[in-house]
Short mmCIF file of C-alpha atoms in Angstrom, two decimals:
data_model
loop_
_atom_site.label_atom_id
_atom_site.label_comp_id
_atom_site.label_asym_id
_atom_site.label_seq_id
_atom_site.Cartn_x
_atom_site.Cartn_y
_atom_site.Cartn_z
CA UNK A 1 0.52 12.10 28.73
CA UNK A 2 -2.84 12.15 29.26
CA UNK A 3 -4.46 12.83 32.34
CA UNK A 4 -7.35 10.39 32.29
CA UNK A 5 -8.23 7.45 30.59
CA UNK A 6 -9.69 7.51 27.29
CA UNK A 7 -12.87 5.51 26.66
CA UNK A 8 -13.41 3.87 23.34
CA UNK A 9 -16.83 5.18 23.43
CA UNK A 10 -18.54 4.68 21.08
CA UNK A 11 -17.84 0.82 19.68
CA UNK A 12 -16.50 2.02 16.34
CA UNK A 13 -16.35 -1.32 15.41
CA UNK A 14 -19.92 -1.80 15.19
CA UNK A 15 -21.23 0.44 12.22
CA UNK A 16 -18.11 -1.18 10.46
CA UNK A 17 -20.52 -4.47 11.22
CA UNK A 18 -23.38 -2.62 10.08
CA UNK A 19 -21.85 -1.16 6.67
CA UNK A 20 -20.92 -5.36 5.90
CA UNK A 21 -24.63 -6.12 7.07
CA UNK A 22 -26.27 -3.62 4.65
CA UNK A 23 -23.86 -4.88 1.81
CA UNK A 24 -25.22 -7.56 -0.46
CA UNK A 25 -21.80 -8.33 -1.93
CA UNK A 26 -20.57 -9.21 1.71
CA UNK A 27 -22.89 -12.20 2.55
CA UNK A 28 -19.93 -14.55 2.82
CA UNK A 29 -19.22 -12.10 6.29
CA UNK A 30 -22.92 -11.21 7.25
CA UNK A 31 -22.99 -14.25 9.98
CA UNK A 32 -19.71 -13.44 11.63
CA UNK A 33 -20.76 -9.37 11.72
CA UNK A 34 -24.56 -9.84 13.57
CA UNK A 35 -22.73 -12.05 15.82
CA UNK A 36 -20.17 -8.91 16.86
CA UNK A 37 -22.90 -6.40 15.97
CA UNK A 38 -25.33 -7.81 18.65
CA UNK A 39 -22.70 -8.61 21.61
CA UNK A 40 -21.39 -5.08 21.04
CA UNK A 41 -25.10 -3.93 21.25
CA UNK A 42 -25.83 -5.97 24.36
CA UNK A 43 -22.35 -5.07 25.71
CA UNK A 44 -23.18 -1.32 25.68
CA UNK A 45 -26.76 -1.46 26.50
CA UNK A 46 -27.23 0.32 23.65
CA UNK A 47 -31.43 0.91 23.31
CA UNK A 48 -31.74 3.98 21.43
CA UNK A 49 -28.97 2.73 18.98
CA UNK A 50 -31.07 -0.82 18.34
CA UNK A 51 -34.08 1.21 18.56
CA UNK A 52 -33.07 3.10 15.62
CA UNK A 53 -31.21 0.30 13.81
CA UNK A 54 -34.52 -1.87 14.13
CA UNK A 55 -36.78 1.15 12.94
CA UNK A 56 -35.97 0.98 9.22
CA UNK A 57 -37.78 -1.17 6.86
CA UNK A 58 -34.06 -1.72 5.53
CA UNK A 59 -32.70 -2.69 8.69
CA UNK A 60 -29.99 -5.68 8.54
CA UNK A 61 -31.09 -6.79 12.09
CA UNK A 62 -34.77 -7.92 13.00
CA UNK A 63 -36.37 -6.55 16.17
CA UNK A 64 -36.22 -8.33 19.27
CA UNK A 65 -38.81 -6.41 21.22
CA UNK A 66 -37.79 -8.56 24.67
CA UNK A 67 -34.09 -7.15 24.27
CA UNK A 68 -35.03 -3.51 23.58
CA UNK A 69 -36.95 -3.22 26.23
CA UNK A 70 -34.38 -4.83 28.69
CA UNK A 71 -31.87 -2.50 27.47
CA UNK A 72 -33.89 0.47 27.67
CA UNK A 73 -34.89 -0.37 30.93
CA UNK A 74 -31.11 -0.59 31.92
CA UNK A 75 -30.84 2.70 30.46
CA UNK A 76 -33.54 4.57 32.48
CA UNK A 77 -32.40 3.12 35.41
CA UNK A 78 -28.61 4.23 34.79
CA UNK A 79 -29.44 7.80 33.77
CA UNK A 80 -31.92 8.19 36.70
CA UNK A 81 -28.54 7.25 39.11
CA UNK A 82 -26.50 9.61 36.81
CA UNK A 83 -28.75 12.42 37.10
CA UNK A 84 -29.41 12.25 41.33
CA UNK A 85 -24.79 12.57 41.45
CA UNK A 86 -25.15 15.37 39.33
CA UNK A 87 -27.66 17.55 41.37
CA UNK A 88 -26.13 15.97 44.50
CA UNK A 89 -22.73 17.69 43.06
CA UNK A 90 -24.71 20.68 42.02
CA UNK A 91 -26.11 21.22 45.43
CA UNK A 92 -23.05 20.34 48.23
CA UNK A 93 -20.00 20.16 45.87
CA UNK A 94 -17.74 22.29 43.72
CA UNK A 95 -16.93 22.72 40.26
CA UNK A 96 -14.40 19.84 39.64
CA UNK A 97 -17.58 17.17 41.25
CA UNK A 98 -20.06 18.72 38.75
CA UNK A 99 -18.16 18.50 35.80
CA UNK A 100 -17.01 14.76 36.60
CA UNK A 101 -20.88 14.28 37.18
CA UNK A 102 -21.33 16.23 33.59
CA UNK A 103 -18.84 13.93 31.78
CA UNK A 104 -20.20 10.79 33.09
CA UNK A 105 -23.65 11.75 32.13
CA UNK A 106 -22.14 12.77 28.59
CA UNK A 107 -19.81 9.59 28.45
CA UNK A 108 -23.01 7.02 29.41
CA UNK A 109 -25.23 8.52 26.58
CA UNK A 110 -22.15 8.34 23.91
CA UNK A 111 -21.73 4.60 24.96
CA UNK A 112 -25.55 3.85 24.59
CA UNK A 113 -25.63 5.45 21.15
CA UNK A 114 -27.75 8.52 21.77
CA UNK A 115 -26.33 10.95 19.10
CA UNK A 116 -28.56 14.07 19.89
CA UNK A 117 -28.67 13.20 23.61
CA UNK A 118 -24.79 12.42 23.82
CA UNK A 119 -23.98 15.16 21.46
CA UNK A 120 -25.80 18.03 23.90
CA UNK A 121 -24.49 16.34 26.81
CA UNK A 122 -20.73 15.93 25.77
CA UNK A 123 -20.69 19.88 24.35
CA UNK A 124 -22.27 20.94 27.92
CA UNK A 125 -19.64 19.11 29.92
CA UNK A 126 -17.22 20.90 27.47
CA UNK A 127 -18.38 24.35 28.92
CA UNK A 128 -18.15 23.13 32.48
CA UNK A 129 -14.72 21.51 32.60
CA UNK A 130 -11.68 23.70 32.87
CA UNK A 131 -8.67 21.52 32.35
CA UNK A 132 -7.41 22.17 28.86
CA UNK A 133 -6.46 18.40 28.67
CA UNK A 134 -10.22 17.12 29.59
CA UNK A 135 -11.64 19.64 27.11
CA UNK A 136 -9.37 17.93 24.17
CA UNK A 137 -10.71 14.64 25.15
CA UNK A 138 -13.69 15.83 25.29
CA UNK A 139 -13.74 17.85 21.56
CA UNK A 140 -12.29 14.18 20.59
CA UNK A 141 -14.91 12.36 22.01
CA UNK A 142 -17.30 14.19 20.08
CA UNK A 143 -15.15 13.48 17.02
CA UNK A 144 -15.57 9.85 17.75
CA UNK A 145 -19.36 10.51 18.10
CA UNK A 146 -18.93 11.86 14.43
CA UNK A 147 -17.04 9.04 13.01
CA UNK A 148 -20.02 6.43 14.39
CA UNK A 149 -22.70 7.88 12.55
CA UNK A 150 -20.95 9.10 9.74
CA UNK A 151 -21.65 13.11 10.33
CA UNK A 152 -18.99 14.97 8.57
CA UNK A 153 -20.04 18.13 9.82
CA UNK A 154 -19.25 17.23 13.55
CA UNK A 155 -16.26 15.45 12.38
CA UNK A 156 -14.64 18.59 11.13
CA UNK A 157 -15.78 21.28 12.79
CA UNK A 158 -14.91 19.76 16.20
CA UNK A 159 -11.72 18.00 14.58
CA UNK A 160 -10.72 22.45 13.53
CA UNK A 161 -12.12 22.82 17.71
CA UNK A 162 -9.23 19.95 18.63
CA UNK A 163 -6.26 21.30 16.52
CA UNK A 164 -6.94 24.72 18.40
CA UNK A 165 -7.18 23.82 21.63
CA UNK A 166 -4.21 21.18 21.23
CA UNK A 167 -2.60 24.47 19.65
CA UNK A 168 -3.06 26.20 23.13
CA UNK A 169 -1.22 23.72 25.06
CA UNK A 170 -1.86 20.03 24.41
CA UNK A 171 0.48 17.71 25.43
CA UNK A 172 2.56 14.78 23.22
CA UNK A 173 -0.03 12.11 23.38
CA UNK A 174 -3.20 14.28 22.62
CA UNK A 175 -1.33 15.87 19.47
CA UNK A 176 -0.57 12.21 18.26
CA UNK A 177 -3.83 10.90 18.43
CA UNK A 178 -5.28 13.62 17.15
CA UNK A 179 -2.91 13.49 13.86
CA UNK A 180 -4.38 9.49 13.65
CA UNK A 181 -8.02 11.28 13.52
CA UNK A 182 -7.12 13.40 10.64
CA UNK A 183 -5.36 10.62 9.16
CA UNK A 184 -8.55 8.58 9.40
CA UNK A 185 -11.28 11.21 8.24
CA UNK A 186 -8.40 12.31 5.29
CA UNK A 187 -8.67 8.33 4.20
CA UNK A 188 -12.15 8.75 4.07
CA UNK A 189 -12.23 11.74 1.70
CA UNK A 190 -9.86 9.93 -0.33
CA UNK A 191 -7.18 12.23 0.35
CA UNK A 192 -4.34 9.41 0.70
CA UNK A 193 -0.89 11.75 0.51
CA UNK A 194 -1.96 13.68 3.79
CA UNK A 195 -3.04 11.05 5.43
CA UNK A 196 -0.26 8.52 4.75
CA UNK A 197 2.15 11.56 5.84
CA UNK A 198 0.02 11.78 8.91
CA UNK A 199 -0.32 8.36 9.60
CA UNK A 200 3.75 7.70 9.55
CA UNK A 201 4.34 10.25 11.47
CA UNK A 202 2.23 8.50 14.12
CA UNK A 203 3.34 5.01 13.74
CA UNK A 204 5.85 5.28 16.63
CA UNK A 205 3.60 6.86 18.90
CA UNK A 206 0.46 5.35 18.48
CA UNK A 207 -2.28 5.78 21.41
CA UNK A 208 -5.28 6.24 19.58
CA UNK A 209 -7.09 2.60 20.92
CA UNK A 210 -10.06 4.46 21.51
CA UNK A 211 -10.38 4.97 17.50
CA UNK A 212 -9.47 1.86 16.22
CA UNK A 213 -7.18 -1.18 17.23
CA UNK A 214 -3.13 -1.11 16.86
CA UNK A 215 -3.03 -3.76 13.89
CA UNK A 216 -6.13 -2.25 11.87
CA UNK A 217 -4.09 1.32 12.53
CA UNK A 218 -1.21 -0.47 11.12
CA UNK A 219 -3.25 -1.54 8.44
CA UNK A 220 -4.58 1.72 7.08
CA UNK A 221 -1.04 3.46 7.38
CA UNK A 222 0.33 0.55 4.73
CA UNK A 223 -2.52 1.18 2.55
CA UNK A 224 -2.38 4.57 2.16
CA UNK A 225 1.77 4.95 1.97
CA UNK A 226 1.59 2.27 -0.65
CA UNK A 227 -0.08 4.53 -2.80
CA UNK A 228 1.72 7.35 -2.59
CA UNK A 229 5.62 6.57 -1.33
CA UNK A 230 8.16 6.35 -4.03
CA UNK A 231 10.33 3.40 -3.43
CA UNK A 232 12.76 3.93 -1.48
CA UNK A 233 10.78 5.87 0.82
CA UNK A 234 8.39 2.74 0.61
CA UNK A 235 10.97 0.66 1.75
CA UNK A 236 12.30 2.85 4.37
CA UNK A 237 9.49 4.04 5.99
CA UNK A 238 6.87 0.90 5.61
CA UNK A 239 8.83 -2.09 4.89
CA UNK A 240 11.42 -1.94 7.34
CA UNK A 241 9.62 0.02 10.09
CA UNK A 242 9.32 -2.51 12.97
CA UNK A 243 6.19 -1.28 14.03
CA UNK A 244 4.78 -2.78 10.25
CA UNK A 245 7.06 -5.89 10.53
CA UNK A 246 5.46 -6.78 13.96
CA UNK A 247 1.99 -7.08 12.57
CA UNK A 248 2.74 -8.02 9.13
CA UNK A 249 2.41 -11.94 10.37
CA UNK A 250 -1.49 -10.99 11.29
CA UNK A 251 -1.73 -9.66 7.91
CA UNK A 252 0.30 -11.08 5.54
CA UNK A 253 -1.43 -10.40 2.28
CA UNK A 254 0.09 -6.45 3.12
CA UNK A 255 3.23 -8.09 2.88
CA UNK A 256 2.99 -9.64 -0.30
CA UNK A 257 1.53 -6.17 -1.95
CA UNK A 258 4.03 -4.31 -1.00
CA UNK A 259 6.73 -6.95 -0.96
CA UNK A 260 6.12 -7.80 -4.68
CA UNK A 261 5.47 -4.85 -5.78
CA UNK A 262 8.98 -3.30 -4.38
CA UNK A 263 10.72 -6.51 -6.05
CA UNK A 264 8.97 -5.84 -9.58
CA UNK A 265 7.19 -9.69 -9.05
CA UNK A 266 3.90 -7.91 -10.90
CA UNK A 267 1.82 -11.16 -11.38
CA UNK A 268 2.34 -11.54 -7.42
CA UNK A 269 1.36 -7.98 -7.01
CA UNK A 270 -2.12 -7.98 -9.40
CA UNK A 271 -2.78 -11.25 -7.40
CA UNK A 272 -2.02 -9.05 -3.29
CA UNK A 273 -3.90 -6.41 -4.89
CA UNK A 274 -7.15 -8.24 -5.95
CA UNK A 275 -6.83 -9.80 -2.84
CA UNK A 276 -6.58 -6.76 -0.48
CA UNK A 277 -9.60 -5.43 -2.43
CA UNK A 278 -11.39 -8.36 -1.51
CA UNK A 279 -10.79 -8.58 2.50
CA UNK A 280 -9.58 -5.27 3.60
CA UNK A 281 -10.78 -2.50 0.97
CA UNK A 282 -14.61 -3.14 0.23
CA UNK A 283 -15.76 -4.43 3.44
CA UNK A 284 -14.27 -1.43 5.41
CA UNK A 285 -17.13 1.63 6.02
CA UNK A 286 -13.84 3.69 5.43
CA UNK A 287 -12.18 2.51 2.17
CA UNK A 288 -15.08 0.95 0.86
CA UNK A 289 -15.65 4.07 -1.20
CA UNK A 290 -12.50 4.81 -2.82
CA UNK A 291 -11.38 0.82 -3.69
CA UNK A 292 -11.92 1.09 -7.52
CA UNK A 293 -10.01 4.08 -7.44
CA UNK A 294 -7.41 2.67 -5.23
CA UNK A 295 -6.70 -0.62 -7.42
CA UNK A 296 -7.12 1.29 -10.56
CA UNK A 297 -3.96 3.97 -9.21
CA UNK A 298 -2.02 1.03 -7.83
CA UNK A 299 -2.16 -0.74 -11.02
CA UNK A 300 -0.98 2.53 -12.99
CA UNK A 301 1.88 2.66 -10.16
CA UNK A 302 2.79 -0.92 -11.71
CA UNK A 303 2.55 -0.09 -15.42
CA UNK A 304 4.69 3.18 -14.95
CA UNK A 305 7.05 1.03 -12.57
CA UNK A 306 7.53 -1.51 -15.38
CA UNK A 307 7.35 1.24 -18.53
CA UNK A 308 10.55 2.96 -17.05
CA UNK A 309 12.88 -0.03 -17.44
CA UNK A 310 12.53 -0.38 -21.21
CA UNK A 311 12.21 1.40 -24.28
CA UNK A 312 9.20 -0.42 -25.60
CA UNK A 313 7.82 -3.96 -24.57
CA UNK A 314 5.31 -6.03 -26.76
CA UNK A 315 1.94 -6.88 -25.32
CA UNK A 316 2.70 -10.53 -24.85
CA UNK A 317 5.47 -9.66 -22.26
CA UNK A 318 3.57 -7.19 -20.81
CA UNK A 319 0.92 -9.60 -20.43
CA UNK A 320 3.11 -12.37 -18.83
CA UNK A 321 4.49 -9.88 -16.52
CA UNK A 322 1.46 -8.59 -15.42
CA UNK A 323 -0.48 -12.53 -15.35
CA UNK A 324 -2.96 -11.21 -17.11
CA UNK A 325 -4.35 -11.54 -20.73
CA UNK A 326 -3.06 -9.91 -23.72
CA UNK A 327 -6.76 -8.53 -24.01
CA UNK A 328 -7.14 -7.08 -20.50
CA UNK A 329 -3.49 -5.16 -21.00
CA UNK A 330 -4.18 -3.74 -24.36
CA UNK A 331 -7.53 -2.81 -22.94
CA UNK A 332 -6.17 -1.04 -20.23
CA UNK A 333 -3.23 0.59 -21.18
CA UNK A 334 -5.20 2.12 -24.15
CA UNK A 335 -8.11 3.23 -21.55
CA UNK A 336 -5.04 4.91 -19.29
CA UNK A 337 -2.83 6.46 -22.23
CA UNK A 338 -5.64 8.14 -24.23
CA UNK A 339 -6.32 9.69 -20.02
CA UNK A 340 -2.43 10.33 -19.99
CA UNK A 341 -2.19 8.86 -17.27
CA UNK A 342 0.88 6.68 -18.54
CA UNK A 343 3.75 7.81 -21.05
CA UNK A 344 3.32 5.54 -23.70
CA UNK A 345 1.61 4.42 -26.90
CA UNK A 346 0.72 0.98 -28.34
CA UNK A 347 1.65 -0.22 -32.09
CA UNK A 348 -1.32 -2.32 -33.03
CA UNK A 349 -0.16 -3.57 -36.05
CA UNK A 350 3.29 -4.88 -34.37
CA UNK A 351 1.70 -5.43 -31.35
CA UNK A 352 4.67 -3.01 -28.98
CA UNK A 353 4.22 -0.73 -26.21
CA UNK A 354 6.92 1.90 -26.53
CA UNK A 355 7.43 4.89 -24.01
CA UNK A 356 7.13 8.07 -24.38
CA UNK A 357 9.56 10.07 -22.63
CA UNK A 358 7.97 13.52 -21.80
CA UNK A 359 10.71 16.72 -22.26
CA UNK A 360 11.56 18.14 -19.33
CA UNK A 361 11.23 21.79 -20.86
CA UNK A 362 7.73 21.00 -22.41
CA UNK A 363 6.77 19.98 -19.18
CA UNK A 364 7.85 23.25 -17.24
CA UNK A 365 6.29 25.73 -19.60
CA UNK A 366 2.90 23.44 -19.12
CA UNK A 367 3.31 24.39 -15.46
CA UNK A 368 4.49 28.11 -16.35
CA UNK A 369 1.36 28.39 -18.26
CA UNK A 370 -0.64 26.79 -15.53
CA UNK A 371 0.57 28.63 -13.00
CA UNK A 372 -0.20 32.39 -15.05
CA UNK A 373 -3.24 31.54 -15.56
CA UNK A 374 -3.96 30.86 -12.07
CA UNK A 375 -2.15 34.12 -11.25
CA UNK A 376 -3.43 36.71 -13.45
CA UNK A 377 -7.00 35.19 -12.30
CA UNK A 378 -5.99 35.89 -8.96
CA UNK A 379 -4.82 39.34 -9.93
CA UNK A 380 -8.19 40.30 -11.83
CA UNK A 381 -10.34 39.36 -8.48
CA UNK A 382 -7.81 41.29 -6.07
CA UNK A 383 -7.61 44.63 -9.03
CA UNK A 384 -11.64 44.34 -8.45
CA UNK A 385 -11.39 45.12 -4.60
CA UNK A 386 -11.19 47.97 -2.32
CA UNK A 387 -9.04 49.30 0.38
CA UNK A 388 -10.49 49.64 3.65
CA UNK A 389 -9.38 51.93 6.39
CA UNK A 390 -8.45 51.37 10.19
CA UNK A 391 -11.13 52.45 11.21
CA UNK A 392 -13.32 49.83 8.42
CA UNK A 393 -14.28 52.64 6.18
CA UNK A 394 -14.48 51.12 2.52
CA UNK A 395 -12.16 53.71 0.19
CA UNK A 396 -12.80 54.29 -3.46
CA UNK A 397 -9.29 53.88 -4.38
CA UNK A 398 -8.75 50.01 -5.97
CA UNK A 399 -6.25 48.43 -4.82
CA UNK A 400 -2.82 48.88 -6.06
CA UNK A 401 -0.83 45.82 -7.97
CA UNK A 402 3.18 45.56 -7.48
CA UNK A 403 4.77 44.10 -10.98
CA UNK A 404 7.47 41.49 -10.63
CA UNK A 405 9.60 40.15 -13.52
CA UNK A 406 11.13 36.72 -13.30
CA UNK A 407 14.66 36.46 -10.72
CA UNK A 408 16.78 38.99 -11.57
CA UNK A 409 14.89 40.35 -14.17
CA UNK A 410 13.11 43.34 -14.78
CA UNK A 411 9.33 42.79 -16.63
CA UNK A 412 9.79 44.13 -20.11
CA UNK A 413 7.26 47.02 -21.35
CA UNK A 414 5.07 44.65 -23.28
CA UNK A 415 5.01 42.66 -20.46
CA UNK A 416 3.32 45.13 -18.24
CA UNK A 417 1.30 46.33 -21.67
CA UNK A 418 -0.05 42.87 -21.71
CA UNK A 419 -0.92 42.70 -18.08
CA UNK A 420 -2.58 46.24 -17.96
CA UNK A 421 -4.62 45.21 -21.04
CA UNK A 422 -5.81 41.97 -19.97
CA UNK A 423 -6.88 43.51 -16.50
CA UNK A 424 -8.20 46.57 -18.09
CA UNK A 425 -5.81 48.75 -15.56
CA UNK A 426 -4.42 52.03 -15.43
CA UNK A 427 -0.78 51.94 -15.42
CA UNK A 428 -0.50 54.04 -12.24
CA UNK A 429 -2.93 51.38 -10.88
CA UNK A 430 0.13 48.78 -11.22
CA UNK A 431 2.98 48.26 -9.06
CA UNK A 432 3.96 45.07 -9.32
CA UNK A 433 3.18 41.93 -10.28
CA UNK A 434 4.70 38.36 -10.16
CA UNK A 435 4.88 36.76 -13.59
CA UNK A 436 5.58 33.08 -13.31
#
């Protein structure tokens, strides 16, 4: 476990009020957000956060000069105190008192919202502190600072600084919160497999309050394994996890997307899903982003779903199924099979959806052919380099290839003329190569 307690500094919650604030489609929750945004500003004493909020022309909150000047005040006065332990530790103590004094220095200006301040501060505590526990938190700290104003750069590079150090020795809880910060930034570049897998895998052993609260955790992990689990895996993993059932009351319209959409109820399932868009997707800083893209590949998870059972459907069913219009379906499916991104084609004149089942042999030579292509490419870039010596002297010589023929099987002689030709190669330049 961890050896201290981790702060949730900063209030992630608050630029989540701030993305609904500076979102004209979100008026219906502006009131409710300035109310959270300016107790978690007060809260904090955050004066160089409201200083900068209140700044822009654009700024969702007006200026109260009275406030900003109270909290900067309270700032001063804090940092002064902060400072005098610091050279007090620096003067009479050892090294364990002057990083403590470093980290709450660092750990005061990450609360008040200072990012250059808190960012210097937190990566100079970093060098003084020797646990390999407080440096994690700290490397995650700064993570956090990332996530707040929305700096991917921090976010990763410190996020690559975490895995290594957590690599090194970091303990059960560290390595589990730190796979619910991947998960989180992964959501946010819309890469929903990896995070979902991450996000699972830390459903048990969640810890990471300081992030983000248990249910909203809860929350992302169901949205992002919806998209991507098969069935039963939906079932297994999401449905009948108790960790989801415990919160599912607090959010029942997860329930219903998932619920309906494992029992094939699709006019309950369009409904979930145009409301989850609604209340969870577009007002959330993270997901905001990606919700067309989400609703549009949750729909096409429907249509396949559906398309598998039958042989061909007419548009009327499909429609009733679906509680949609004939219009909207016809619309859509012909918008997603000329993308093939569903197996099917529609009869206009008799009105039918029929499936198209794909061969299972066309399918694999797509990939073979894929996959050469990728290859030889590969090949003609390495063929173009150099050997180097030990001691880092570049050689003439190019770099020899190794030919491969599929398992068990020799490459035939116009296989390796092919290969030679199309990397314009010696044949005592080739050794081997792996064709797919």
């Amino acid at each position: 476990m961890a050896d201290e307690v981790v702060l949730p500094i900063p209030n992630l919650e608050l630029p989540e009020k701030l993305f609904i604030l500076s979102n004209p489609a979100l008026k219906h929750l502006h009131d409710e957000a300035r109310r959270v945004l300016l107790e978690g500003l007060k809260a904090d004493q955050m004066g160089p956060y409201y200083r900068t909020l209140t700044s822009s022309p654009s700024s969702p909150l007006p200026l109260d000069a009275a406030l900003l000047e109270s909290m900067e005040a309270e700032n001063k006065a804090e940092l002064e105190k902060l400072d005098e332990r610091l050279a007090e530790a620096e003067k009479t103590e050892g090294e364990s008192e002057i990083s403590d004094a470093l980290k709450a220095r660092a750990n005061y200006l990450t609360r008040i919202g200072d990012k250059e301040k808190s960012l210097a501060a937190q990566r100079l505590a970093l060098e003084k502190t020797p646990g390999l526990g407080s440096r994690i938190d700290i490397t995650l700290t700064i993570v956090r600072i990332g996530f707040f104003f929305n700096d991917n750069a921090v976010i990763t590079t410190n996020m690559a600084d975490a895995e290594k150090l957590i690599d090194e020795g970091g303990d059960w809880d560290r390595r589990n919160r730190l796979k619910v910060y991947r998960g989180l930034h992964l959501l946010s570049t819309r890469q929903f497999k990896r995070a979902a897998d991450l996000l699972l895998d830390a459903l048990s052993t969640f810890t990471a309050s300081e992030l983000l609260s248990y249910t909203r955790f809860v929350e992302m992990t169901v949205i992002a394994a919806a998209l991507v689990l098969g069935r039963v895996d939906l079932r297994k993993r999401v449905m009948m996890a108790p960790e989801v059932v415990q919160v599912l009351p607090d959010v029942p319209i997860l329930g219903e997307l998932v619920g309906s959409f494992w029992e094939c109820k699709y006019d309950k399932f369009f409904i979930a899903l145009a409301t989850l868009e609604q209340t969870h997707l577009l007002p959330s800083r993270t997901l905001s982003p990606h919700a067309r893209f989400y609703t549009r590949e949750m729909r096409i998870r429907a249509y396949t779903q559906l398309l598998e059972s039958y042989r061909s459907l007419t548009l009327e069913s499909l429609s009733a199924a679906f509680g949609v219009s004939v219009e909207f379906v016809d619309s859509e499916l012909s918008h997603l099979i000329a993308l093939s991104r569903l197996p099917a084609k529609i009869d206009k004149v008799h009105r039918i959806v029929s499936t198209t089942r794909p061969s299972l042999k066309n399918a694999q030579y797509e990939v073979v052919v894929k996959k050469g292509d990728v290859l030889l490419n590969q090949v003609q870039r390495l063929s173009k380099g150099y050997q180097v010596d030990s001691e880092g002297n570049v050689c003439s010589e190019r770099i020899p290839i190794i030919i491969l023929g599929l398992p068990n099987k020799p490459p035939r002689d116009d296989q390796i003329e092919l290969v030679l030709e199309l990397l314009q190669m010696k044949k005592e330049d080739l050794i081997k190569i792996r064709l797919p």
